[in-house]
Amino acid sequence: MSLSIDLLARIAIELQSGITHEDRFQRLIGTLRTMLACDASALLRYEQHQFRPLAIDGLSTDVLGRRFALSAHPRLEAIARAGDVVRFPADSSLPDPYDGLIPGQEALKVHACVGLPLFASQTLIGALTLDGMNPTQFDSFSDDELRLIAALAAGALNNALLIEQLEGYNGLPAPRQVSGDASESEMIGLSAGMIQLKKEIDIVAPSDLNVLISGETGTGKELVARAIHRASGRADKPLVYLNCAALPESVAESELFGHVKGAFTGAISNRSGKFEMADQGTLFLDEIGELSLPLQAKLLRVLQYGDLQRVGDDRSLRVDVRILAATNRELKQEVLDGNFRADLFHRLSVFPLSVPPLRERGDDIALLAGFFCEQSRIRLGLSGVAISQPALTLLRQYHWPGNIRELEHAIYRAIVLARAARPGDDVLLEPGNFALRPQAAIQPAQPLSVSKPASPGVTLREATDDFQRQTLRAALKRSGGNWTSAARELGVNVANLHRLAKRLGIK
Ligand SMILES: Nc1ncnc2c1ncn2[C@@H]1O[C@H](COP(=O)(O)OP(=O)(O)OP(=O)(O)O)[C@@H](O)[C@H]1O
Ligand SMILES: [Mg+2]
């Protein structure tokens, strides 16, 4: 069988239809898969020495989150260098990046593989890969036919990239090119919540506004801060990090604003604080909710007047610093409770960003799982790490109280466990390799003392209050004093929990 004009025309037409690029690309590879009768196909974007899947067909969802570094994938490197159609012999010794990633065939190796590099005026912009289980699957197609497909796909991909450049960033200056290793801090995720968040980052980054980033633990707040800095006009100036929670009161002021020699015992020389280090750049104040009230007042002063004094110095210094702050507390509630200054809150949260919890991100769980599998694969020097479909289902159903950090650790642990159980260079993660924490709502960490009947003379109201008090205290203890997660465990709104605590005299 060879490709008819009709079929090629169909590809060309399909590349014009579709509302979004993703849609169009998805159709393209779907069509290729049926036309060429392959078992899997993927459209990859080439950028900064790695391939990033834009659309996949016949492959496990987690592939969309994997980033294929050229240096770690000789087969993709061969495609990138070839300049033309590459047909890998069925017995090629180069590992196929999709080995084990075709659902239902996890144990099988890919046999037939064709790679089509995609060029735009001689620059490599991407690749199409076609894989099959049957070694002779692509023999009936001529190189010329495959070149035609590649040319159509390259044109469509290049158009999409140009349109994105034109549309992007709402007329604001385009963000600077990512410097350094892109995969280090890339934000994986295609869920509605993540797309919205990325859009907001693009809008706020070049604006120089202060940003308050809130979200549960492990959701990626630090990654968001780095993305904002990188896409801002301050990208080539320092991004200085300060964790407010790890700041003992005694050194906090000097950490922030610096000190002069002799300002206090131990101040043996002049020292600049984080604010000065971040001059012209960005200061990332992590866990801002932990900052003491006196320091909040000092911080506010710098934000209001743009000048500061080193400890022990009465001269003031002018600084130009953009503040990004992060918290996993409900800062608004902290303001109502009198733990956080309202005026500082308003200064910091000119542009609030909220990072959604992992459990609300749907397929992102699979994408991130793939991303971490590929990272761990390289770290552990394995030839392949795949996740079985039942394991992916398990991951999708779990509630992820520790969010992405917990997922990252869970994947790594599962790989180590799977290898211990079945040594080898190819790992397939099964549900049994994951030991996920049971849902708090199903299995409370401590049995409730409901069985103890109230003593005589105690009203129902008093008994109920007492019970609620115990329950709340226990939950707070388990969450390490984190109200948001205690509220989640108890299944109540955090604001209501604060009100209840006040009424019960816990606060
Ligand atoms: N979208 C993402 N894609 C890839 N990796 C991510 C993503 N979000 C978070 N991570 C990774 O998850 C880990 C936790 O992220 P991060 O430290 O930014 O979370 P956080 O919100 O600051 O957590 P905490 O409140 O506990 O400080 C990091 O290793 C980070 O690289
Ligand atoms: Mg953090």
PDB file of N, CA, C and O and ligand atoms in Angstrom, residues 216-223 241 243 284 286-287 326-328 405, ligand 2:
ATOM      1  N   GLU A 216      -1.419  25.210  48.436  1.00  0.00           N
ATOM      2  CA  GLU A 216      -1.059  24.196  49.418  1.00  0.00           C
ATOM      3  C   GLU A 216       0.421  23.849  49.308  1.00  0.00           C
ATOM      4  O   GLU A 216       1.064  24.173  48.310  1.00  0.00           O
ATOM      5  N   THR A 217       0.897  23.120  50.292  1.00  0.00           N
ATOM      6  CA  THR A 217       2.294  22.713  50.268  1.00  0.00           C
ATOM      7  C   THR A 217       2.579  21.808  49.059  1.00  0.00           C
ATOM      8  O   THR A 217       1.756  20.983  48.698  1.00  0.00           O
ATOM      9  N   GLY A 218       3.722  22.053  48.430  1.00  0.00           N
ATOM     10  CA  GLY A 218       4.144  21.199  47.320  1.00  0.00           C
ATOM     11  C   GLY A 218       3.447  21.423  45.993  1.00  0.00           C
ATOM     12  O   GLY A 218       3.585  20.621  45.075  1.00  0.00           O
ATOM     13  N   THR A 219       2.698  22.518  45.864  1.00  0.00           N
ATOM     14  CA  THR A 219       1.973  22.741  44.610  1.00  0.00           C
ATOM     15  C   THR A 219       2.839  23.393  43.539  1.00  0.00           C
ATOM     16  O   THR A 219       2.455  23.443  42.377  1.00  0.00           O
ATOM     17  N   GLY A 220       3.988  23.921  43.928  1.00  0.00           N
ATOM     18  CA  GLY A 220       4.877  24.528  42.929  1.00  0.00           C
ATOM     19  C   GLY A 220       4.975  26.032  43.036  1.00  0.00           C
ATOM     20  O   GLY A 220       5.253  26.705  42.045  1.00  0.00           O
ATOM     21  N   LYS A 221       4.778  26.575  44.239  1.00  0.00           N
ATOM     22  CA  LYS A 221       4.805  28.030  44.400  1.00  0.00           C
ATOM     23  C   LYS A 221       6.188  28.607  44.063  1.00  0.00           C
ATOM     24  O   LYS A 221       6.293  29.656  43.452  1.00  0.00           O
ATOM     25  N   GLU A 222       7.215  27.867  44.454  1.00  0.00           N
ATOM     26  CA  GLU A 222       8.555  28.364  44.181  1.00  0.00           C
ATOM     27  C   GLU A 222       8.834  28.371  42.672  1.00  0.00           C
ATOM     28  O   GLU A 222       9.475  29.280  42.142  1.00  0.00           O
ATOM     29  N   LEU A 223       8.325  27.366  42.013  1.00  0.00           N
ATOM     30  CA  LEU A 223       8.471  27.285  40.558  1.00  0.00           C
ATOM     31  C   LEU A 223       7.783  28.470  39.885  1.00  0.00           C
ATOM     32  O   LEU A 223       8.288  29.038  38.921  1.00  0.00           O
ATOM     33  N   TYR A 241      16.439  34.559  47.394  1.00  0.00           N
ATOM     34  CA  TYR A 241      15.467  33.754  48.114  1.00  0.00           C
ATOM     35  C   TYR A 241      15.607  33.958  49.623  1.00  0.00           C
ATOM     36  O   TYR A 241      16.706  33.983  50.153  1.00  0.00           O
ATOM     37  N   ASN A 243      13.618  32.476  53.177  1.00  0.00           N
ATOM     38  CA  ASN A 243      12.545  31.722  53.805  1.00  0.00           C
ATOM     39  C   ASN A 243      12.215  32.351  55.156  1.00  0.00           C
ATOM     40  O   ASN A 243      12.999  32.289  56.093  1.00  0.00           O
ATOM     41  N   PHE A 284      12.367  36.969  46.685  1.00  0.00           N
ATOM     42  CA  PHE A 284      11.304  35.996  46.890  1.00  0.00           C
ATOM     43  C   PHE A 284      11.199  35.701  48.375  1.00  0.00           C
ATOM     44  O   PHE A 284      12.087  35.100  48.969  1.00  0.00           O
ATOM     45  N   ASP A 286       9.593  33.587  50.872  1.00  0.00           N
ATOM     46  CA  ASP A 286       8.843  32.348  50.975  1.00  0.00           C
ATOM     47  C   ASP A 286       8.232  32.263  52.371  1.00  0.00           C
ATOM     48  O   ASP A 286       8.822  32.726  53.336  1.00  0.00           O
ATOM     49  N   GLU A 287       7.062  31.655  52.463  1.00  0.00           N
ATOM     50  CA  GLU A 287       6.366  31.487  53.734  1.00  0.00           C
ATOM     51  C   GLU A 287       6.222  32.825  54.463  1.00  0.00           C
ATOM     52  O   GLU A 287       6.518  32.941  55.652  1.00  0.00           O
ATOM     53  N   ALA A 326       5.260  34.079  48.943  1.00  0.00           N
ATOM     54  CA  ALA A 326       4.495  32.842  48.848  1.00  0.00           C
ATOM     55  C   ALA A 326       4.021  32.424  50.228  1.00  0.00           C
ATOM     56  O   ALA A 326       4.672  32.721  51.245  1.00  0.00           O
ATOM     57  N   THR A 327       2.873  31.768  50.255  1.00  0.00           N
ATOM     58  CA  THR A 327       2.355  31.273  51.527  1.00  0.00           C
ATOM     59  C   THR A 327       1.421  30.098  51.301  1.00  0.00           C
ATOM     60  O   THR A 327       0.771  30.015  50.263  1.00  0.00           O
ATOM     61  N   ASN A 328       1.402  29.171  52.270  1.00  0.00           N
ATOM     62  CA  ASN A 328       0.380  28.130  52.181  1.00  0.00           C
ATOM     63  C   ASN A 328      -0.709  28.365  53.232  1.00  0.00           C
ATOM     64  O   ASN A 328      -1.520  27.511  53.510  1.00  0.00           O
ATOM     65  N   ARG A 405       5.188  17.578  45.202  1.00  0.00           N
ATOM     66  CA  ARG A 405       6.355  17.052  45.900  1.00  0.00           C
ATOM     67  C   ARG A 405       6.090  15.613  46.326  1.00  0.00           C
ATOM     68  O   ARG A 405       6.957  14.749  46.202  1.00  0.00           O
TER      69      ARG A 405
HETATM   70 MG    MG B   2       8.178  26.399  48.775  1.00  0.00          MG
END
